[in-house]
Coordinates of C-alpha atoms in Angstrom, one line a residue:
M1 CA 4.8 -55.1 -36.0
A2 CA 1.6 -53.1 -35.5
L3 CA 1.8 -53.4 -31.7
S4 CA 5.5 -52.3 -31.7
F5 CA 4.7 -49.3 -34.0
L6 CA 1.9 -48.1 -31.7
A7 CA 4.0 -48.4 -28.6
A8 CA 6.8 -46.4 -30.1
T9 CA 4.4 -43.7 -31.2
D10 CA 2.9 -43.4 -27.8
R11 CA 6.4 -43.0 -26.3
L12 CA 7.3 -40.3 -28.9
C13 CA 4.3 -38.2 -27.8
G14 CA 5.6 -37.8 -24.3
Q15 CA 9.4 -38.3 -24.5
A16 CA 12.2 -39.7 -26.6
A17 CA 11.6 -43.4 -27.6
A18 CA 13.8 -46.1 -26.0
S19 CA 15.1 -49.1 -27.7
P20 CA 13.0 -52.4 -27.2
Q21 CA 15.9 -53.8 -25.0
E22 CA 15.7 -50.6 -22.7
S23 CA 12.0 -50.7 -22.4
K24 CA 12.0 -54.2 -21.1
T25 CA 14.7 -53.3 -18.4
P26 CA 13.2 -52.0 -15.1
G27 CA 16.5 -50.5 -13.9
V28 CA 17.0 -48.5 -17.1
K29 CA 13.5 -47.0 -17.0
K30 CA 14.0 -46.1 -13.4
A31 CA 17.1 -44.4 -14.0
E32 CA 15.6 -42.5 -17.0
K33 CA 12.8 -41.2 -14.7
K34 CA 15.3 -40.2 -12.1
E35 CA 17.4 -38.3 -14.6
K36 CA 14.3 -36.7 -16.1
A37 CA 13.1 -35.5 -12.7
A38 CA 16.5 -34.0 -11.8
K39 CA 16.5 -32.1 -15.1
E40 CA 13.0 -30.7 -14.5
K41 CA 14.1 -29.7 -11.0
A42 CA 17.2 -28.0 -12.2
A43 CA 15.2 -26.0 -14.8
Q44 CA 12.6 -25.0 -12.2
A45 CA 15.4 -23.8 -10.0
K46 CA 16.9 -21.7 -12.8
A47 CA 13.5 -20.1 -13.7
S48 CA 12.6 -19.4 -10.1
P49 CA 15.5 -19.4 -7.9
N50 CA 13.8 -17.5 -5.0
K51 CA 11.0 -20.2 -4.5
L52 CA 13.1 -23.1 -3.7
A53 CA 14.7 -24.2 -0.4
G54 CA 13.4 -21.1 1.3
A55 CA 15.7 -18.7 -0.7
N56 CA 15.6 -15.1 0.3
A57 CA 14.8 -12.6 -2.4
T58 CA 17.0 -10.1 -0.4
Q59 CA 20.1 -12.3 -0.6
P60 CA 21.9 -12.0 -3.9
T61 CA 23.3 -15.1 -5.6
G62 CA 26.1 -13.3 -7.4
P63 CA 28.8 -10.9 -6.5
V64 CA 27.7 -8.1 -4.1
T65 CA 28.7 -4.5 -4.4
T66 CA 28.4 -2.2 -1.3
E67 CA 28.5 1.4 -1.9
I68 CA 29.4 4.0 0.8
Y69 CA 28.9 7.7 0.5
A70 CA 30.4 10.1 3.2
D71 CA 31.9 13.6 3.7
E72 CA 35.2 12.2 4.9
A73 CA 36.8 8.8 4.7
F74 CA 40.0 7.2 6.3
F75 CA 41.6 3.9 5.3
D76 CA 44.1 1.8 7.3
S77 CA 45.6 -0.9 5.1
N78 CA 47.4 -2.4 7.9
K79 CA 44.2 -3.1 9.9
N80 CA 41.9 -3.6 6.9
T81 CA 39.6 -0.9 8.2
G82 CA 37.8 2.2 6.9
I83 CA 36.2 4.9 8.8
F84 CA 33.5 7.2 7.2
T85 CA 32.1 10.3 8.8
G86 CA 29.5 12.9 7.9
H87 CA 26.2 12.1 6.2
V88 CA 27.2 8.5 5.7
K89 CA 24.9 6.5 3.4
V90 CA 25.2 2.8 2.5
T91 CA 23.5 1.1 -0.4
D92 CA 23.7 -2.6 -0.5
P93 CA 21.3 -5.3 -2.0
R94 CA 20.9 -6.7 1.5
F95 CA 20.2 -3.5 3.3
N96 CA 20.3 0.3 3.3
L97 CA 21.8 2.5 6.1
Q98 CA 22.3 6.0 7.1
S99 CA 24.4 7.3 10.0
E100 CA 26.9 10.0 11.1
K101 CA 29.9 7.5 11.3
L102 CA 30.6 4.1 10.0
T103 CA 33.5 1.8 10.5
V104 CA 34.1 -0.9 8.0
F105 CA 36.1 -4.1 8.5
I106 CA 37.4 -5.9 5.4
T107 CA 38.2 -9.6 5.4
K108 CA 42.0 -10.5 4.9
G109 CA 43.3 -12.7 2.1
E110 CA 42.9 -12.8 -1.7
N111 CA 39.0 -12.6 -1.8
Q112 CA 38.5 -9.4 0.3
G113 CA 35.0 -8.3 1.1
L114 CA 32.9 -6.8 3.9
E115 CA 33.2 -8.6 7.2
K116 CA 31.6 -6.3 9.6
A117 CA 30.3 -2.7 9.7
I118 CA 29.5 -0.6 12.7
A119 CA 27.3 2.4 12.3
E120 CA 26.9 5.1 15.0
D121 CA 24.9 8.3 15.8
N122 CA 21.4 8.8 14.3
V123 CA 21.4 5.3 12.7
T124 CA 18.6 4.3 10.3
V125 CA 18.5 0.8 8.8
V126 CA 16.1 -0.3 6.0
R127 CA 15.5 -4.0 5.3
D128 CA 12.9 -5.7 3.2
R129 CA 11.3 -9.0 4.1
P130 CA 10.2 -11.0 1.0
D131 CA 6.7 -12.3 0.7
P132 CA 6.5 -16.1 0.5
N133 CA 3.5 -15.8 -1.7
G134 CA 5.4 -13.7 -4.4
G135 CA 3.9 -10.4 -3.4
P136 CA 5.7 -7.1 -2.6
P137 CA 8.2 -7.2 0.3
T138 CA 7.5 -5.9 3.7
R139 CA 9.8 -3.0 4.7
A140 CA 11.2 -2.8 8.2
V141 CA 12.8 0.4 9.3
G142 CA 15.0 0.4 12.4
R143 CA 16.5 3.3 14.3
S144 CA 19.1 3.4 17.1
D145 CA 22.2 4.9 18.5
K146 CA 24.4 2.1 17.2
A147 CA 24.0 -0.7 14.6
T148 CA 26.3 -3.6 13.8
Y149 CA 26.1 -5.7 10.6
I150 CA 27.7 -9.0 10.5
A151 CA 28.2 -10.3 6.8
A152 CA 28.7 -14.0 7.8
T153 CA 25.2 -14.2 9.4
G154 CA 23.6 -11.3 7.7
D155 CA 22.2 -10.0 11.1
V156 CA 21.8 -6.3 11.9
E157 CA 22.1 -5.7 15.7
L158 CA 20.5 -2.5 17.0
R159 CA 21.5 -0.9 20.4
G160 CA 20.9 2.3 22.2
T161 CA 17.1 2.5 22.8
P162 CA 16.3 1.0 19.3
R163 CA 12.9 0.9 17.7
V164 CA 11.6 -0.9 14.4
Q165 CA 8.7 0.1 12.4
E166 CA 7.1 -2.3 10.1
G167 CA 4.1 -0.8 8.3
V168 CA 1.8 1.0 10.7
N169 CA 3.2 -1.2 13.6
T170 CA 6.0 -0.1 15.9
H171 CA 8.3 -2.1 18.2
I172 CA 10.0 0.2 20.8
A173 CA 12.6 -0.6 23.5
T174 CA 11.7 0.6 26.9
S175 CA 15.3 0.3 28.2
P176 CA 18.6 1.6 26.8
D177 CA 20.0 -1.8 27.3
T178 CA 17.4 -3.5 25.1
V179 CA 19.0 -5.1 21.9
M180 CA 17.0 -5.8 18.7
V181 CA 18.3 -8.1 15.9
V182 CA 17.0 -8.1 12.4
N183 CA 18.0 -11.0 10.5
Q184 CA 18.5 -11.5 6.7
N185 CA 14.9 -12.6 6.2
G186 CA 13.7 -9.4 7.9
Q187 CA 12.6 -11.1 11.0
L188 CA 13.1 -9.3 14.4
N189 CA 14.3 -10.8 17.8
T190 CA 14.2 -8.5 20.8
H191 CA 16.3 -9.1 24.0
G192 CA 15.1 -7.0 26.8
P193 CA 12.1 -4.8 27.8
S194 CA 9.9 -3.5 24.9
R195 CA 6.5 -2.1 23.9
T196 CA 4.7 -3.0 20.7
E197 CA 2.1 -0.6 19.1
I198 CA -0.3 -2.4 16.8
R199 CA -2.4 0.2 14.8
Q200 CA -5.6 -0.9 13.2
E201 CA -7.4 1.3 10.7
P202 CA -11.2 1.3 10.7
T203 CA -12.9 -0.6 8.0
P204 CA -14.7 1.3 5.2
E205 CA -18.0 0.0 6.7
E206 CA -17.2 1.2 10.1
G207 CA -16.2 4.6 8.8
E208 CA -19.4 5.1 6.8
K209 CA -21.5 4.0 9.9
K210 CA -19.8 6.6 12.2
T211 CA -20.0 9.3 9.6
G212 CA -23.8 8.5 9.1
E213 CA -24.5 8.5 12.9
S214 CA -22.7 11.9 13.4
A215 CA -24.4 13.5 10.5
S216 CA -28.0 12.5 11.6
P217 CA -29.6 15.4 13.5
S218 CA -30.9 14.8 17.0
P219 CA -34.8 15.0 17.1
K220 CA -36.2 18.4 18.2
P221 CA -38.7 18.5 21.1
S222 CA -42.2 19.2 19.9
A223 CA -43.5 22.6 20.8
K224 CA -46.3 22.8 23.3
R225 CA -49.6 24.4 22.2

């Protein structure tokens, strides 16, 4: 009796106590461990959804609302399209966009949503790439004559001498035919000739050293007697 009581007490300290028959059955214990692991994984996923399975912080898990501001708008219900002109501004959890003209294509059926969007003239696209270590996201700003967003893939395609700036670094197309694609993770793929400018700021030690060298006066020649 004493041994049974001590064993039950040990089990209660870590988890719910099993019946004596269950504790002697390896299959039952294995099933309990598997169920416990599944519950812990589900709880972890609920607490930190962006840290599992390579989830992207820029990709919302719930319903998405896309807001479009413009001076003028035209809708064609037969073609499921909308045309916006004049100071167009788009705010979306996945990206932000500005242009002079925007053509939006809506999916057909009961669950209508954004299928594709084509921006033209003075296009600026802003997209954030999440930090895998949990830090602040890295912002990429793309500029081009034309940009196409595909909702199914999450890609933004830039055409017309595009350029993308990320921090102090800039990636510039050297041909009007070059195409740049920024995916939903903020990663950039370039198809065609381009030039990359990587800017590096001097470290504080180097700056102080250069300042000290420029401040030190040059020795004056000794006067002859």
